[in-house]
Coordinates of C-alpha atoms in Angstrom, one line a residue:
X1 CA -23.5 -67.1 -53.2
X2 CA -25.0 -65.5 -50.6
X3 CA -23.4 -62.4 -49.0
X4 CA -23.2 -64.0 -45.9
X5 CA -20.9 -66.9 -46.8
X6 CA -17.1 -66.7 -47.8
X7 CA -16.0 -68.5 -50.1
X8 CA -12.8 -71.0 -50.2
X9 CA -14.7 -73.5 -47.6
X10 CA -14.2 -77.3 -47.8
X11 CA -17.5 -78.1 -48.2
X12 CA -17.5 -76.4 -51.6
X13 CA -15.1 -79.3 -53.0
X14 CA -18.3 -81.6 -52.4
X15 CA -19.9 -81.6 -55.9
X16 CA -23.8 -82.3 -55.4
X17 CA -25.1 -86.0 -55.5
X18 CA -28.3 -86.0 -57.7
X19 CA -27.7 -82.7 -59.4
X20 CA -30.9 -80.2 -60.3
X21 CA -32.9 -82.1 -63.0
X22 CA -33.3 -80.4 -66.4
X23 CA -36.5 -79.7 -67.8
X24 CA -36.7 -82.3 -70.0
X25 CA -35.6 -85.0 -67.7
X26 CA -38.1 -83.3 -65.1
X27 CA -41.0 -83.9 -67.7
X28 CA -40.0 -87.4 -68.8
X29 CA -39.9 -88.3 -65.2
X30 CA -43.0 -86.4 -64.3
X31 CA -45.0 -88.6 -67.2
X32 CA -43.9 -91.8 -65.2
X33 CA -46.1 -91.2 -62.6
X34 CA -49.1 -93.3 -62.4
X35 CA -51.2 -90.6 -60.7
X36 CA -52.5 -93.3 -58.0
X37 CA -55.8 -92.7 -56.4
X38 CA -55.2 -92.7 -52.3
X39 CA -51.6 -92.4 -53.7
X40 CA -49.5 -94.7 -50.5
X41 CA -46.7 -91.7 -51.2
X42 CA -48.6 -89.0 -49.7
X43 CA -48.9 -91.3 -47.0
X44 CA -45.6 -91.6 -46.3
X45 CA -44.5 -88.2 -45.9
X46 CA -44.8 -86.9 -42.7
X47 CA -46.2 -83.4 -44.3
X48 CA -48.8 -84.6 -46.4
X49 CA -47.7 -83.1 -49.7
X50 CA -50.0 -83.8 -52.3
X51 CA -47.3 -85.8 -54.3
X52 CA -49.5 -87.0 -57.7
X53 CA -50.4 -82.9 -58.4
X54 CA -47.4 -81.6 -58.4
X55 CA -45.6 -84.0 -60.5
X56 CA -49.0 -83.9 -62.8
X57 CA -48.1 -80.0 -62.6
X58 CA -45.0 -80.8 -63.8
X59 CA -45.9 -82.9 -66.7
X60 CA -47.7 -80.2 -67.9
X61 CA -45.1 -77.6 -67.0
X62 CA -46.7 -75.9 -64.4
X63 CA -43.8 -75.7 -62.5
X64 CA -44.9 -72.3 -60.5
X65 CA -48.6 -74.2 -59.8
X66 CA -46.2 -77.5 -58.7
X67 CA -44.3 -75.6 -56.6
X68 CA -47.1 -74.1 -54.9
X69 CA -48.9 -77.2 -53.9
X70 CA -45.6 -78.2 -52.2
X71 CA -45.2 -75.0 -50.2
X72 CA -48.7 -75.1 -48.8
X73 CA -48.1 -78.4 -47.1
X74 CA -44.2 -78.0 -46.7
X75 CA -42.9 -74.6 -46.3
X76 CA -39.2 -76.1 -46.5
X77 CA -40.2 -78.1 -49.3
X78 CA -36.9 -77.6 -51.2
X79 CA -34.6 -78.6 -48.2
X80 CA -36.6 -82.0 -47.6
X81 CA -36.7 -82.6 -51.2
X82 CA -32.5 -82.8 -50.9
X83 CA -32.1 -83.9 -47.5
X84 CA -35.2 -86.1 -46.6
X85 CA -34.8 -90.4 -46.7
X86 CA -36.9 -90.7 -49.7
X87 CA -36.1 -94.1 -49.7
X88 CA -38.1 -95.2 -46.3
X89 CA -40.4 -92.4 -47.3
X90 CA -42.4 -91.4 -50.5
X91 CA -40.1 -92.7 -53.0
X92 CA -40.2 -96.6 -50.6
X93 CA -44.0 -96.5 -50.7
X94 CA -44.4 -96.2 -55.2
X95 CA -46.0 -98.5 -56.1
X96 CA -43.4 -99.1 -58.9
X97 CA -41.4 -101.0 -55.9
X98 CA -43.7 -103.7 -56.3
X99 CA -43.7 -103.6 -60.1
X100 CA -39.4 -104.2 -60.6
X101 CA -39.5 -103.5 -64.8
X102 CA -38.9 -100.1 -63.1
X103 CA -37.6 -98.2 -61.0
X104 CA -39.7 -96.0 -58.3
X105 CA -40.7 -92.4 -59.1
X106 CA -37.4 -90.0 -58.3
X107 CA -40.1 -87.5 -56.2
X108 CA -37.7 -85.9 -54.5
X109 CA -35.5 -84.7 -57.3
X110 CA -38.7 -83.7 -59.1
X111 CA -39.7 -81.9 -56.0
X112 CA -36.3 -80.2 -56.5
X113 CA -37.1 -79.3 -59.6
X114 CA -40.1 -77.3 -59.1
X115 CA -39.0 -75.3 -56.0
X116 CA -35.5 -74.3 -57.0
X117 CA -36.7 -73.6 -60.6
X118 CA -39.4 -71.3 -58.7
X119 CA -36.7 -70.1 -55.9
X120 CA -33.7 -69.2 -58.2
X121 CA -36.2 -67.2 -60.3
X122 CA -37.2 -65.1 -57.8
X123 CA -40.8 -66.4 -57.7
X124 CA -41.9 -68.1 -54.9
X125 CA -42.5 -65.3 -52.3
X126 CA -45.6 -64.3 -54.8
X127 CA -46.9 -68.3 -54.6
X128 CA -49.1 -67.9 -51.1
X129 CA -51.3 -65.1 -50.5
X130 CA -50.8 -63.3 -47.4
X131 CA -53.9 -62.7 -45.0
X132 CA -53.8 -58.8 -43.7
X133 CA -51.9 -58.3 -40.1
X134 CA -53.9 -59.3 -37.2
X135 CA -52.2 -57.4 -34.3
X136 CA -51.1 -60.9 -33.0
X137 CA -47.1 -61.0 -32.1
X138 CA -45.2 -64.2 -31.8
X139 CA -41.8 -65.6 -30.9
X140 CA -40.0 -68.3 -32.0
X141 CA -36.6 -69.2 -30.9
X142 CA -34.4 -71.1 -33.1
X143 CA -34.1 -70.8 -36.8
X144 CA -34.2 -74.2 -37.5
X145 CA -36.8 -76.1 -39.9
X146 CA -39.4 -76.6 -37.1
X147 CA -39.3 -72.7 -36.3
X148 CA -39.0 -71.3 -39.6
X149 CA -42.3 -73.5 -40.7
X150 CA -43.9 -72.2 -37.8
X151 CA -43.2 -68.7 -38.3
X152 CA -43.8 -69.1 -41.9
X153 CA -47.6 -70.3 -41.5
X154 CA -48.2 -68.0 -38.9
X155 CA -47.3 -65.0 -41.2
X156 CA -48.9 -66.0 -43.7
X157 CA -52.2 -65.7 -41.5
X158 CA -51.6 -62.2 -40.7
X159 CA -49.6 -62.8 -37.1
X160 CA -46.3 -60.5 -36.6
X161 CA -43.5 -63.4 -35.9
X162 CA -40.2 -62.4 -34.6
X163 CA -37.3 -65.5 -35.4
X164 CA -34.3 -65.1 -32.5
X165 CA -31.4 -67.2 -33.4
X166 CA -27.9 -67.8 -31.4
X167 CA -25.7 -67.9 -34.3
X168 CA -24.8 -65.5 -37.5
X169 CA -26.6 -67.4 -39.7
X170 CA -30.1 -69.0 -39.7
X171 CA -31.4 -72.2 -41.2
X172 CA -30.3 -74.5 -38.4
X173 CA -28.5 -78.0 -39.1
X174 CA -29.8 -77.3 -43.0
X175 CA -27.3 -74.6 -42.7
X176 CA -24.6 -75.7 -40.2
X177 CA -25.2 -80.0 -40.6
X178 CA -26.7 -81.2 -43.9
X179 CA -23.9 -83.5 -45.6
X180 CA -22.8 -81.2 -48.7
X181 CA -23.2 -84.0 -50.9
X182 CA -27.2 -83.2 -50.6
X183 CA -27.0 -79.5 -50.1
X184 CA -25.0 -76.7 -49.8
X185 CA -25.3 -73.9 -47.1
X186 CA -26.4 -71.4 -49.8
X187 CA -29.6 -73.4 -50.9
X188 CA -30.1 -73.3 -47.3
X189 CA -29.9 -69.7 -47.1
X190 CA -32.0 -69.2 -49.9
X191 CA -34.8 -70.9 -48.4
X192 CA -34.7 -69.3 -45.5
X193 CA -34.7 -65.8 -47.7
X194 CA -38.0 -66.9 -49.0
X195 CA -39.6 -67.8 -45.1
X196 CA -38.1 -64.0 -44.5
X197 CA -40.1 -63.2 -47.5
X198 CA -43.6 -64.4 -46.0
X199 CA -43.1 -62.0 -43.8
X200 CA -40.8 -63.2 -41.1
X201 CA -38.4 -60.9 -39.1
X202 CA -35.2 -62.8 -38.3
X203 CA -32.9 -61.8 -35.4
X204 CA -29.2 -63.2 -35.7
X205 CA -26.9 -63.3 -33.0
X206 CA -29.1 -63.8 -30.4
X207 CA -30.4 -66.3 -27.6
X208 CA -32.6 -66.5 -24.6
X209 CA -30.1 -65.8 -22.1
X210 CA -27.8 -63.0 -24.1
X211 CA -30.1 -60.7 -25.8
X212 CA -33.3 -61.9 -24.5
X213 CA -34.6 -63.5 -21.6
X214 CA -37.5 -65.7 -21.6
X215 CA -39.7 -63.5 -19.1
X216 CA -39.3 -61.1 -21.9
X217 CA -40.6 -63.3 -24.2
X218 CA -43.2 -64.1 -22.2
X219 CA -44.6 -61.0 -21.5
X220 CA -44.2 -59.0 -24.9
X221 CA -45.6 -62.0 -27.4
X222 CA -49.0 -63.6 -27.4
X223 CA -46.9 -67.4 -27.9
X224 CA -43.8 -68.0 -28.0
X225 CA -42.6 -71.3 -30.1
X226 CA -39.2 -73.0 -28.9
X227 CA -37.5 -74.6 -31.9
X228 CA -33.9 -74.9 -30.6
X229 CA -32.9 -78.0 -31.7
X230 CA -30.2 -80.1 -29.7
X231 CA -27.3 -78.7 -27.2
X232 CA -23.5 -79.5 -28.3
X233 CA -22.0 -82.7 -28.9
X234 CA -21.9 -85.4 -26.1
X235 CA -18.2 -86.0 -25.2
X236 CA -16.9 -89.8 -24.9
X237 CA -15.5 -89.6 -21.4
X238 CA -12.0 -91.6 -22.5
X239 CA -8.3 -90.9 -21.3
X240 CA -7.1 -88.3 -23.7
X241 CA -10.1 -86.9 -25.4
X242 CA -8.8 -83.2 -24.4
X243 CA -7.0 -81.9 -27.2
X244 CA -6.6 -81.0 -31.0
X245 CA -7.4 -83.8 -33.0
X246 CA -10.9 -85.1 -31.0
X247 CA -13.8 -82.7 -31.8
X248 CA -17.4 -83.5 -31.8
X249 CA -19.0 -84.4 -35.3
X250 CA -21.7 -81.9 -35.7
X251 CA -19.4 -79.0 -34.4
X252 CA -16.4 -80.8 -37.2
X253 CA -19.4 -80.4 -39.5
X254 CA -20.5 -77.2 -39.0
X255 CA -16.5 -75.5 -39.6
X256 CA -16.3 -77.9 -42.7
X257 CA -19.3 -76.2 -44.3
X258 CA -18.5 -72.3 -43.6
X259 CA -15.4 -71.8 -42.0
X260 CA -12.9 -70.4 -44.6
X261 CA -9.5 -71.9 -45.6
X262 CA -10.6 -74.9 -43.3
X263 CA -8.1 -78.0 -44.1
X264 CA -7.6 -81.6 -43.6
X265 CA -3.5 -80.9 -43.8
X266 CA -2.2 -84.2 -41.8
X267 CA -4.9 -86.4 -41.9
X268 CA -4.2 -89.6 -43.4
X269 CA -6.3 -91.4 -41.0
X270 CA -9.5 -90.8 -39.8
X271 CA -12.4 -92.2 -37.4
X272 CA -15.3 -91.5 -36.5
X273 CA -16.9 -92.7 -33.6
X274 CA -20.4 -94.1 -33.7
X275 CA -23.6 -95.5 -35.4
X276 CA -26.2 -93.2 -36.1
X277 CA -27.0 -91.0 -39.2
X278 CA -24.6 -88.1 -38.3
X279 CA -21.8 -90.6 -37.9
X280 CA -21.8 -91.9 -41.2
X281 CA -22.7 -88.1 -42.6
X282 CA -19.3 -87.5 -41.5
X283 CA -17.5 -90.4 -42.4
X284 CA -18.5 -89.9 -45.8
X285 CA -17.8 -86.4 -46.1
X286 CA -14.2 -87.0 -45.2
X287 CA -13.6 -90.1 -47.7
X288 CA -15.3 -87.9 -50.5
X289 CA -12.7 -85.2 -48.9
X290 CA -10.2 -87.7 -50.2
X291 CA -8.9 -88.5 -46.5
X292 CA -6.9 -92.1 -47.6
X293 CA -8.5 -94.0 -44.8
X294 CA -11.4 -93.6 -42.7
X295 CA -13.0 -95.9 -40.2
X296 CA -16.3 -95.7 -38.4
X297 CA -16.0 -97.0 -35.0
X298 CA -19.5 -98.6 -34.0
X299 CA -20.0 -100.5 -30.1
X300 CA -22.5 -103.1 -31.4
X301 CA -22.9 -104.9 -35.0
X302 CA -23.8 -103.3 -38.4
X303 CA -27.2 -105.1 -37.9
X304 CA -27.9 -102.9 -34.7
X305 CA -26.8 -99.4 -36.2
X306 CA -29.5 -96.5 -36.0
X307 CA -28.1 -94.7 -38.9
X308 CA -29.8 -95.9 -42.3
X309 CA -28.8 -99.0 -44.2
X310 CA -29.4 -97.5 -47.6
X311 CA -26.6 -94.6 -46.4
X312 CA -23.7 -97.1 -45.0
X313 CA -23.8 -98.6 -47.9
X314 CA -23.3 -95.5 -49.7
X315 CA -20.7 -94.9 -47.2
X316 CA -18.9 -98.4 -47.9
X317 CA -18.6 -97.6 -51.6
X318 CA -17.0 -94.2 -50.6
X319 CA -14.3 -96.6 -48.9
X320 CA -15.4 -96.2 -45.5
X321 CA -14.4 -98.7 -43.1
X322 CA -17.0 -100.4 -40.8
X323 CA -15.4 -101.4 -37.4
X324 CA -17.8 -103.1 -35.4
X325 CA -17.6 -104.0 -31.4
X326 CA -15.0 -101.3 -31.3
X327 CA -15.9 -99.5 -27.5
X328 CA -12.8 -96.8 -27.5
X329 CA -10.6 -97.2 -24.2
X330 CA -8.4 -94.3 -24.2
X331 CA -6.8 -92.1 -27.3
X332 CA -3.2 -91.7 -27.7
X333 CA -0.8 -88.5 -28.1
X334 CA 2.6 -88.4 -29.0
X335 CA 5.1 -86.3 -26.6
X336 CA 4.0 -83.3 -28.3
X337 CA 0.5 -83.9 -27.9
X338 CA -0.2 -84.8 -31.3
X339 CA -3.2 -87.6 -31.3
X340 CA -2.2 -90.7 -32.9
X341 CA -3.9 -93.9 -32.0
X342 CA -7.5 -94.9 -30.5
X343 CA -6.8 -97.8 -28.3
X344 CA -10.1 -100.2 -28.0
X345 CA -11.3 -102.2 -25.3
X346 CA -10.4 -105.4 -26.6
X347 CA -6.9 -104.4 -27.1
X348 CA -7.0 -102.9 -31.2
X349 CA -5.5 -99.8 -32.0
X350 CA -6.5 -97.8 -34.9
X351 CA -4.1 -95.2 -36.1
X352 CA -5.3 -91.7 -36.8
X353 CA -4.8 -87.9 -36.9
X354 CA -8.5 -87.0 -36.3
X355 CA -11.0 -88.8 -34.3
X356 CA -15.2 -87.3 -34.4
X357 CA -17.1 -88.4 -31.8
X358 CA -20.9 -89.0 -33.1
X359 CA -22.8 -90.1 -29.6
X360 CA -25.7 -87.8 -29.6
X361 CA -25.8 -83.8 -28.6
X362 CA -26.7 -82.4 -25.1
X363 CA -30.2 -81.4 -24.0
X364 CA -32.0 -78.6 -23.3
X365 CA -32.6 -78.1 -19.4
X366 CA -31.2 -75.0 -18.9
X367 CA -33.7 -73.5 -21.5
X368 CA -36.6 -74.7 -19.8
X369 CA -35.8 -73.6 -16.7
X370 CA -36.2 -69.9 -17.9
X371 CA -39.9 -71.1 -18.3
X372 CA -42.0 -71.5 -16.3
X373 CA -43.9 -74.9 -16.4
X374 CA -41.8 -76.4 -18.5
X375 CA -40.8 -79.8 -18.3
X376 CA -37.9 -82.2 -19.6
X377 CA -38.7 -85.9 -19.9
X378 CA -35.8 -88.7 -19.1
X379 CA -33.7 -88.2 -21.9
X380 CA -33.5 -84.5 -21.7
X381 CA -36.0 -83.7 -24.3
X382 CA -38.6 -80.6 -23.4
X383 CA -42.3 -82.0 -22.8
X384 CA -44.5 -80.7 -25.4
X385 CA -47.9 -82.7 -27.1
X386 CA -46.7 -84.0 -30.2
X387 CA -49.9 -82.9 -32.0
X388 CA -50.0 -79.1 -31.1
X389 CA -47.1 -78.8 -29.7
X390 CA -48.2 -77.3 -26.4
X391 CA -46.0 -77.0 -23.4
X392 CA -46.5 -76.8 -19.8
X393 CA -46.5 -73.4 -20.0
X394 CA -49.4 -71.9 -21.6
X395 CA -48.0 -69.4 -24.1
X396 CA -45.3 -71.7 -25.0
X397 CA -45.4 -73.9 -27.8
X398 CA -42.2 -76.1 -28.4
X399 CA -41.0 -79.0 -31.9
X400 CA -38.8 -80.4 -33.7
X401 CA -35.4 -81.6 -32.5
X402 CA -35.7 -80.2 -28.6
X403 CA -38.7 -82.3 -28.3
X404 CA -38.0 -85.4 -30.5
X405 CA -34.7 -85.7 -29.0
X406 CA -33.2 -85.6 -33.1
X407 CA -34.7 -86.8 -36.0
X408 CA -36.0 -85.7 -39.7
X409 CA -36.1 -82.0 -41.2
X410 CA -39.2 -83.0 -42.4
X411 CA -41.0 -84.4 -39.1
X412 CA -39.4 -80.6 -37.6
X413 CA -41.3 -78.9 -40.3
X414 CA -44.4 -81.0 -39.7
X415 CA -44.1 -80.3 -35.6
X416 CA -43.9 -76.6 -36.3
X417 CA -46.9 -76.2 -38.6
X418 CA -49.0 -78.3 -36.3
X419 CA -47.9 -75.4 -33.6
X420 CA -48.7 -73.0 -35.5
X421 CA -52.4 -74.2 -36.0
X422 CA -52.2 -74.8 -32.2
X423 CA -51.2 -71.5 -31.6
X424 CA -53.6 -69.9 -34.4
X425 CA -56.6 -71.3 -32.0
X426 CA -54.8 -70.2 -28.8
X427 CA -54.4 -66.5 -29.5
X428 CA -57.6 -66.2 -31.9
X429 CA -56.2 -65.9 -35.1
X430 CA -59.3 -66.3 -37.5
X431 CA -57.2 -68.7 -40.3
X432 CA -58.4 -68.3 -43.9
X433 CA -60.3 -71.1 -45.4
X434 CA -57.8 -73.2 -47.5
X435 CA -55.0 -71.7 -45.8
X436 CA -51.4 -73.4 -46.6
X437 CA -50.8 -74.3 -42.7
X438 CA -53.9 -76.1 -43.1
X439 CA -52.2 -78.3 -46.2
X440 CA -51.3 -82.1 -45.7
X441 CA -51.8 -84.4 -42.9
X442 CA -52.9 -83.1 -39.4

């Protein structure tokens, strides 16, 4: 465990879904592969990993040569191979799909394989060479995937990159967010020992605003790389959402993962409110939490849900409740306070104890208007080019989340390494032929 984590949290009760293969199972998978020339799989990963070589490597139990071709293109390699939807990604495009005598390759459990096998041994900070310093000094704010890939590549090239992040504990929603079911905060942590490994200086406990400002920034870095994610959860606006018992899903998330002696005492009945991924995230975590009923409340039909098919119907064989056309009115307390009811539009009422609202997170204005230049589009989402990342603002680079408005770990990681070639050109970083942020799709 790592030092920074107590123990006796809830989301250690969560036993992992598609456990760590062994090496035997790794192989006999591996040996499936059909090694496919223009292989559709690497295709379909927003990265670019070279998918065929490193199960090949892993057929031949090459695990640390595997693990290596995944790290060039994906420096977060071991989170996406737990958290990203393999099954709209690489493992939707094998070919076996089209063949059904068998089942599609499992790549991202044999993606597992090689980079934990490599991580847990201590290994992987010895996989990609290291160019010498360059004099070049960078920011990025946010230790999230897209600003931990960025500071990762830019390291490796040589560039001194300082990390500032708001809370305790880096690694973004890998850390705070990712259902426990794929991954624990520790393998989170772990991975972001191995970016602080490449080189990376990490700053805890601080934010542009308290700590820092971004004129600073500005003026003592040669770029500065904004990676800061989404703002806190959007309220619902209702009668009677002030008070224990409503709380926003990602910030419910966050205290089930690493808050200590954090119970679901009293909760019989739960609901979460909406439609997307994080909704049913949470919904699931608290049936697997053994909560006897819980309900996702969704405005429209299952049929116009943003969250992934493939998940609600994991979630419906965890014994969570679909309601759809449920718009809440109002939420009801007893005299005490005490919520006990959501009351719907068309006259329901649901009974419950807890209630997460999962409507989205709040934008990042305030940030950009410590920069100069910067822009926010309609939806709140900071104006950056999605190839390079660039900004308004000359010296500022900006990805992931804060610019896509939320979406994969693995298009984050993607956003920051193609900023990190962006700002590799701006500054004049002369990058090594063959060098990892060079890996994968452009």
């Amino acid at each position: 465990m790592s030092p920074h984590l107590n123990g006796g949290r809830l989301e250690e009760q969560l036993d992992d879904a598609k456990p760590l293969y062994t090496k035997g199972e790794a192989i006999a998978e591996a040996n499936r592969c059909l090694y496919c020339q223009d292989a559709p799989c690497i295709q379909a990963c927003p990265t670019g990993i070279d998918i065929p070589t490193f199960i090949r490597k892993i057929g031949t139990e090459n695990v640390r040569g595997s693990a290596r071709t995944i790290l060039s293109a994906n420096l977060l390699g071991d989170s996406c191979a737990r958290v990203c939807p393999v099954e709209v990604l690489c493992v939707g495009s094998c070919v076996y799909n089209a063949w059904d005598r068998y089942p599609p390759i499992a790549i991202g459990r044999l993606q597992r394989y090689a980079t934990e096998t490599v991580m847990t041994r201590g290994e992987s900070a010895a996989l990609l060479s290291k160019a010498p310093a360059n004099g070049k000094r960078v920011a990025c704010v946010g230790a999230g995937p897209a600003s931990l890939a960025c500071a990762g590549y830019l390291a490796l090239e040589g560039a001194s990159v300082t990390l500032f992040e708001k809370r305790e504990l880096a690694g973004g929603l890998n850390t705070t967010g990712v259902a426990p079911y794929k991954m624990h905060a520790e393998a989170s942590l772990r991975e972001v020992a191995f970016v602080r490994s490449l080189g990376v200086e990490i700053k805890t406990g601080v934010e542009v605003g308290r700590g820092v400002t971004a004129e600073q920034l500005v003026k003592d870095y040669d770029a500065v790389f904004l990676g800061v994610g989404l703002g806190d959860d959007t309220q619902l606006g209702v009668p009677g959402q002030d008070g224990a018992g409503v709380e926003g899903a990602v910030a419910w998330i966050e205290r089930m993962k690493l808050q200590r002696d954090f119970t679901l005492t009293g909760v019989t009945n739960a609901v979460v409110i909406g439609g997307g991924n994080t909704a049913i995230d949470a919904a699931r975590e608290l049936a697997r939490l053994r909560v006897p009923s819980v309900s996702m409340l969704y405005r429209r039909t299952a049929a116009d849900m943003s969250g992934y098919a493939h998940e609600m119907e994991h979630a419906r064989i965890d014994g969570v409740v679909l309601v759809e056309r449920a718009v809440p009115k109002s939420f009801e307390r007893d005299a005490a306070g005490k919520l006990v009811a959501i009351t719907l539009a068309d006259g329901r009422r649901i009974a419950c104890e807890l209630a997460l609202v999962a409507i989205g997170q709040g934008k990042l204005a305030a940030l950009a208007a410590g920069f100069k230049g910067i822009e926010v589009d309609e939806k709140g989402r900071l104006k950056a080019d999605p190839k390079t990342g660039a900004t308004g603002h000359a010296k500022v680079f900006a990805g992931g989340d804060a610019v896509r408005g939320g979406d994969l770990v693995v298009t984050a990681v993607q956003d920051g390494k193609r900023a990190a070639r962006a700002i590799a050109r701006a500054i004049g970083i002369a990058v090594r032929e063959g060098a990892p942020m060079n890996a994968g799709h452009v």
